[in-house]
XYZ file of C-alpha atoms in Angstrom:
389
model
C 78.043 -21.114 20.602
C 80.515 -18.785 20.138
C 78.425 -15.450 18.847
C 76.065 -15.942 22.236
C 79.234 -15.978 24.118
C 80.402 -12.409 22.113
C 77.237 -11.131 22.872
C 76.871 -12.038 26.523
C 80.289 -9.661 26.841
C 79.082 -6.868 24.813
C 75.574 -6.679 27.259
C 76.904 -7.115 30.114
C 78.075 -4.054 31.539
C 74.376 -2.688 30.046
C 72.895 -5.416 32.572
C 75.460 -4.341 35.223
C 73.707 -0.704 35.227
C 70.568 -2.075 34.997
C 70.806 -4.483 38.176
C 73.268 -3.468 40.155
C 72.560 -0.211 42.966
C 76.021 2.331 42.635
C 74.351 4.625 43.710
C 76.195 4.798 47.423
C 80.066 4.766 45.699
C 80.330 0.345 45.715
C 82.742 -0.320 42.534
C 80.179 -2.714 41.137
C 80.713 -5.377 38.796
C 80.542 -3.118 35.701
C 83.967 -1.697 36.980
C 85.898 -4.821 37.019
C 84.668 -5.793 33.382
C 85.365 -2.941 31.519
C 88.561 -3.863 31.120
C 87.740 -6.709 29.251
C 85.107 -5.098 27.810
C 87.042 -2.496 25.356
C 89.432 -5.049 24.575
C 87.146 -6.386 23.170
C 86.690 -4.126 20.859
C 89.911 -3.496 19.999
C 90.724 -6.819 18.787
C 87.528 -6.460 16.781
C 88.723 -3.422 15.452
C 92.560 -4.349 14.920
C 91.629 -7.416 13.308
C 89.378 -5.007 10.816
C 91.713 -3.641 10.013
C 93.905 -6.137 9.536
C 92.281 -6.882 6.324
C 93.359 -5.735 3.150
C 91.116 -2.587 1.786
C 89.525 -3.136 -1.639
C 90.103 -0.139 -4.517
C 86.094 0.772 -3.930
C 86.806 0.880 -0.385
C 89.669 2.616 -0.350
C 88.027 5.213 -3.119
C 84.578 5.379 0.018
C 87.259 6.485 3.189
C 89.256 9.036 0.787
C 85.655 10.431 -0.877
C 85.390 11.035 3.446
C 88.475 12.646 4.215
C 88.108 15.536 1.732
C 85.202 15.717 2.805
C 85.539 16.401 6.076
C 89.165 18.255 5.198
C 86.098 20.690 3.483
C 84.662 20.880 6.003
C 87.123 21.861 8.486
C 88.779 24.196 6.057
C 85.031 26.418 5.227
C 84.280 26.803 9.185
C 83.584 29.684 9.313
C 81.935 31.353 6.245
C 83.717 30.224 3.166
C 86.970 32.696 2.031
C 86.366 35.572 3.823
C 89.074 34.468 6.541
C 91.114 32.395 3.985
C 91.309 35.691 1.123
C 93.551 36.926 4.357
C 95.463 34.449 5.051
C 96.232 32.178 2.287
C 97.694 32.837 -0.873
C 95.852 31.271 -4.377
C 97.628 28.618 -4.796
C 97.007 27.412 -1.272
C 92.870 28.024 -1.032
C 91.507 24.711 -0.598
C 91.137 23.038 -3.433
C 87.924 21.795 -5.327
C 88.477 19.099 -8.106
C 90.394 18.632 -10.714
C 90.013 19.468 -14.552
C 92.268 16.646 -15.894
C 94.052 13.661 -14.464
C 97.083 11.852 -16.770
C 96.502 8.253 -15.398
C 100.384 8.302 -16.295
C 100.808 10.785 -13.775
C 99.095 8.847 -10.680
C 100.941 5.957 -12.105
C 104.640 8.107 -11.657
C 103.319 10.241 -8.717
C 102.425 7.183 -6.299
C 104.730 4.465 -7.200
C 106.024 3.936 -3.488
C 102.059 3.357 -2.412
C 100.626 0.703 -4.152
C 97.805 0.894 -1.751
C 97.207 4.405 -3.656
C 98.085 2.912 -7.586
C 95.435 0.344 -7.308
C 92.962 2.436 -6.427
C 92.584 4.022 -9.638
C 92.563 7.492 -10.990
C 89.552 9.400 -8.601
C 90.585 8.119 -5.878
C 94.632 9.452 -6.327
C 92.557 12.752 -6.708
C 91.091 12.775 -4.023
C 94.227 12.027 -2.091
C 95.873 14.967 -3.154
C 92.612 17.591 -1.975
C 92.013 16.097 0.967
C 96.365 16.154 1.872
C 95.484 19.302 0.421
C 92.836 20.838 2.229
C 93.999 19.407 5.781
C 97.046 21.337 4.856
C 95.127 24.489 4.511
C 93.374 24.447 7.478
C 96.633 23.819 9.569
C 98.374 26.424 7.424
C 95.170 28.649 8.578
C 95.747 29.379 12.229
C 99.605 29.140 11.445
C 99.517 32.188 9.226
C 96.491 33.763 11.723
C 99.715 33.636 14.881
C 101.751 34.354 12.525
C 100.456 37.738 11.635
C 99.412 38.411 15.206
C 103.402 37.948 15.638
C 104.244 40.233 13.160
C 102.315 42.710 14.835
C 103.794 42.150 18.565
C 107.194 42.641 17.022
C 106.531 45.751 14.083
C 108.713 47.796 16.204
C 111.808 45.779 16.560
C 111.494 44.659 13.173
C 112.012 47.868 12.277
C 114.574 49.695 14.289
C 116.883 46.342 15.086
C 116.885 46.303 10.635
C 121.030 45.670 9.995
C 122.605 48.573 9.181
C 123.898 49.215 5.342
C 127.705 49.699 3.828
C 129.205 50.704 0.349
C 129.681 47.122 -0.738
C 127.597 45.478 -3.608
C 124.513 43.765 -1.593
C 126.009 40.490 -2.213
C 128.769 41.122 -0.718
C 127.280 41.917 2.653
C 124.820 39.457 2.697
C 127.266 36.655 2.905
C 129.188 38.751 4.940
C 126.493 38.012 7.866
C 126.370 34.245 7.067
C 127.757 32.917 10.583
C 131.162 30.774 10.476
C 129.215 27.814 12.096
C 126.562 27.898 9.229
C 126.354 24.308 7.252
C 123.387 24.936 5.013
C 122.326 28.443 2.978
C 118.894 28.054 1.175
C 118.694 30.843 -1.164
C 114.404 31.823 -2.175
C 114.018 33.537 -5.456
C 111.521 35.343 -7.202
C 111.283 33.583 -10.390
C 112.071 34.020 -13.816
C 113.988 37.673 -13.534
C 117.589 37.791 -15.127
C 118.374 40.805 -12.533
C 117.746 37.763 -9.528
C 120.268 34.969 -11.062
C 122.194 38.037 -11.164
C 122.369 38.541 -7.922
C 122.567 35.493 -6.599
C 125.281 33.952 -9.012
C 127.123 36.977 -6.982
C 125.994 36.179 -3.598
C 126.850 32.448 -4.656
C 130.735 33.760 -5.856
C 130.854 35.967 -2.591
C 130.067 32.749 -0.573
C 133.022 31.283 -2.171
C 135.577 33.472 -2.052
C 134.868 33.464 2.180
C 135.289 29.662 2.342
C 138.147 29.229 0.864
C 139.323 25.523 1.011
C 135.611 24.186 1.849
C 133.779 21.937 -0.150
C 130.041 23.218 -1.568
C 127.808 21.430 -3.125
C 124.999 23.094 -4.544
C 121.346 21.501 -4.897
C 117.822 23.219 -6.960
C 115.019 23.449 -7.568
C 116.185 24.090 -11.189
C 117.681 21.016 -12.312
C 115.329 17.223 -12.369
C 116.748 14.704 -10.638
C 119.439 12.217 -11.738
C 119.296 14.039 -14.937
C 122.678 14.263 -17.363
C 124.073 17.791 -16.727
C 126.021 18.020 -19.775
C 122.560 17.360 -21.448
C 120.977 19.285 -19.902
C 123.162 22.284 -19.965
C 123.454 22.044 -23.851
C 120.542 22.067 -24.324
C 119.380 25.670 -21.648
C 122.529 27.327 -23.700
C 120.120 27.630 -26.741
C 116.569 28.665 -24.975
C 116.643 32.019 -23.818
C 113.996 31.749 -21.190
C 116.564 29.273 -19.490
C 119.894 31.245 -19.965
C 120.217 33.472 -16.694
C 120.038 30.020 -14.763
C 122.320 28.303 -17.502
C 124.902 31.089 -16.259
C 124.720 29.885 -12.572
C 125.641 26.557 -13.605
C 127.777 27.257 -16.365
C 130.013 29.273 -13.161
C 129.442 26.204 -10.867
C 131.097 23.369 -13.248
C 133.824 25.093 -14.613
C 134.459 25.479 -10.713
C 133.756 22.191 -10.019
C 131.154 22.174 -7.926
C 129.163 19.779 -7.709
C 125.285 20.603 -8.970
C 122.522 18.109 -7.100
C 119.391 18.084 -9.363
C 116.315 18.359 -6.338
C 113.160 18.297 -8.851
C 111.206 14.818 -9.136
C 110.733 13.658 -12.922
C 106.912 13.361 -12.550
C 107.278 17.250 -12.969
C 109.463 17.579 -15.706
C 107.292 14.612 -16.992
C 104.223 16.026 -17.220
C 102.078 18.833 -17.855
C 100.988 19.805 -14.420
C 97.104 19.655 -14.196
C 95.087 22.338 -13.887
C 92.775 22.057 -10.983
C 90.021 24.558 -9.040
C 90.328 26.568 -5.849
C 88.251 28.812 -3.693
C 84.401 28.104 -2.807
C 82.687 25.592 -3.140
C 79.707 26.788 -3.736
C 81.345 30.037 -6.161
C 80.103 29.703 -10.263
C 84.166 30.312 -11.324
C 86.680 28.882 -9.201
C 90.091 30.097 -9.367
C 92.544 27.744 -11.494
C 96.669 27.044 -10.758
C 98.814 24.201 -11.412
C 98.878 21.272 -8.762
C 102.639 21.887 -8.972
C 101.948 25.338 -7.581
C 99.189 24.350 -5.350
C 99.822 23.295 -1.126
C 99.785 20.165 -1.722
C 101.149 20.002 -4.950
C 104.498 22.085 -3.066
C 104.781 19.674 0.099
C 104.872 16.497 -2.143
C 107.770 17.965 -4.202
C 109.478 18.985 -1.396
C 109.139 15.465 0.657
C 110.954 14.459 -2.724
C 113.634 17.417 -2.567
C 113.846 16.510 1.159
C 115.172 12.764 0.423
C 117.655 14.019 -1.788
C 119.030 16.720 0.703
C 119.522 13.938 3.200
C 121.033 11.194 0.562
C 123.536 13.980 -0.368
C 124.448 15.297 2.871
C 125.438 11.522 3.717
C 127.502 11.366 0.422
C 129.040 15.166 1.677
C 128.906 15.475 5.589
C 131.393 18.238 5.937
C 130.569 20.090 3.324
C 128.745 23.620 2.550
C 125.289 23.021 1.285
C 123.716 25.358 -1.111
C 120.596 25.218 -2.198
C 118.941 27.489 -4.160
C 114.856 26.917 -5.677
C 111.654 29.877 -4.777
C 111.536 31.569 -1.756
C 108.068 29.474 -0.975
C 110.080 26.419 -0.235
C 112.930 28.113 1.281
C 111.564 31.212 3.645
C 111.626 29.917 7.479
C 107.601 30.965 7.723
C 106.739 29.457 4.394
C 104.698 25.958 4.903
C 106.202 22.656 5.663
C 110.019 24.760 4.406
C 112.817 22.746 3.902
C 114.645 25.003 5.770
C 113.100 22.927 8.900
C 115.167 19.547 8.228
C 118.696 21.608 9.930
C 119.212 23.257 12.914
C 118.683 26.733 12.659
C 121.726 28.038 14.351
C 123.974 25.834 11.537
C 121.372 27.151 9.167
C 121.234 30.870 6.909
C 118.222 31.905 4.671
C 118.725 34.332 1.816
C 115.393 36.005 -0.093
C 116.494 37.312 -3.419
C 113.475 38.957 -5.428
C 111.668 42.228 -7.371
C 107.923 42.056 -6.461
C 107.645 42.223 -2.830
C 105.481 39.107 -2.777
C 106.228 37.316 0.565
C 104.123 35.970 3.343
C 105.908 38.904 4.937
C 105.291 41.667 3.273
C 101.641 40.989 2.939
C 101.107 40.942 6.415
C 103.531 44.220 7.234
C 102.005 46.797 4.290
C 104.775 47.795 2.279
C 106.650 48.961 5.453
C 109.649 46.882 4.135
C 110.742 48.126 0.837
C 114.557 47.808 0.968
C 116.979 47.242 -1.073
C 118.677 45.000 1.540
C 117.065 43.865 4.741
C 118.538 41.553 7.513
C 118.410 40.279 11.395
C 121.162 39.829 13.884
C 117.872 37.824 16.187
C 117.103 34.360 15.267
C 113.771 35.540 16.395
C 113.061 37.866 14.132
C 114.593 36.000 11.093
C 111.324 32.947 11.397
C 109.122 35.817 11.604
C 110.297 38.223 8.358
C 111.011 34.654 7.138
C 114.753 35.385 6.076
C 118.213 36.497 7.505
C 119.019 38.268 4.366
C 117.037 39.839 1.593
C 117.803 41.425 -1.345
C 115.319 43.480 -3.414
C 116.888 43.797 -6.922
C 115.007 46.727 -9.569
């Protein structure tokens, strides 16, 4: 009897349309029953959502999500548009070459439903996450390119003038007095860049006597024994340029906080194929450098930064990472969590590899760049930029 009653509710609007004349504007009984009809389906959907999904169901859902994300990202014929707006590590993900089971355990320890779903579902979760982000980024980059073209004259005419002082000191002098956090974005692996960054941090300290400074960095893992790590880094040539920064900070009693989650340090990054679904030989990038990987890392960093801010509410934060994490115009950059008027972003690089330079066609090859107008800084990605030889 109960099933018959449900069937009656479902079919009643159809019978109303068939048997009641509404051609003269009369409301008809079907309009009065419409809310009950909608409510029935809402309750039905709610009861379905209340059920606990099984791993196979989760895998099926994530397979569909990957398909939808791919359809969205390939909306205009493959990589023709993508190639002009995205870097290779931001291209759509196609498939993983490998996926260590232990990686899923570490990466999704706060998501038990995804742990239970298994490796294949976890891969699909990351692929769909990355490709949805890439689809959104395409629109943002297209708009950024238009805005840079529109403001090209202002960007060139309003560059702050240079003085005879060292570039690091000039950049430090441009930091507004109400700044609460300074983000330093670097191009990786260049000793001169690290030297310039250390000079900049020293200039910042000299200009803020008596104020506590806290240093947070991508280049140290979370919750690590810092003394032990420094004793190892001191012996490794490839890390020596970072060691000099950390050693100076430690001697100055400046707290050092690692941002990078342990799973980035523990696991050799899986290689993931990116590009066009129909390419015979797709590109390969590291998961940690992919758009989805950077997003997952940044989310972990933001939790550490928020916790540190509670511990040091009045300190001046210096956050040191790659400029792909710190630039104002980088995807889901960490500067977004701060008030713009309390944030200063410095970019230090050797090769002009930022999206700002890619869209500007080499117009800004200066040793020091900077803009007073925050709108221009947002377009350029930083308040100041130092280019080393």
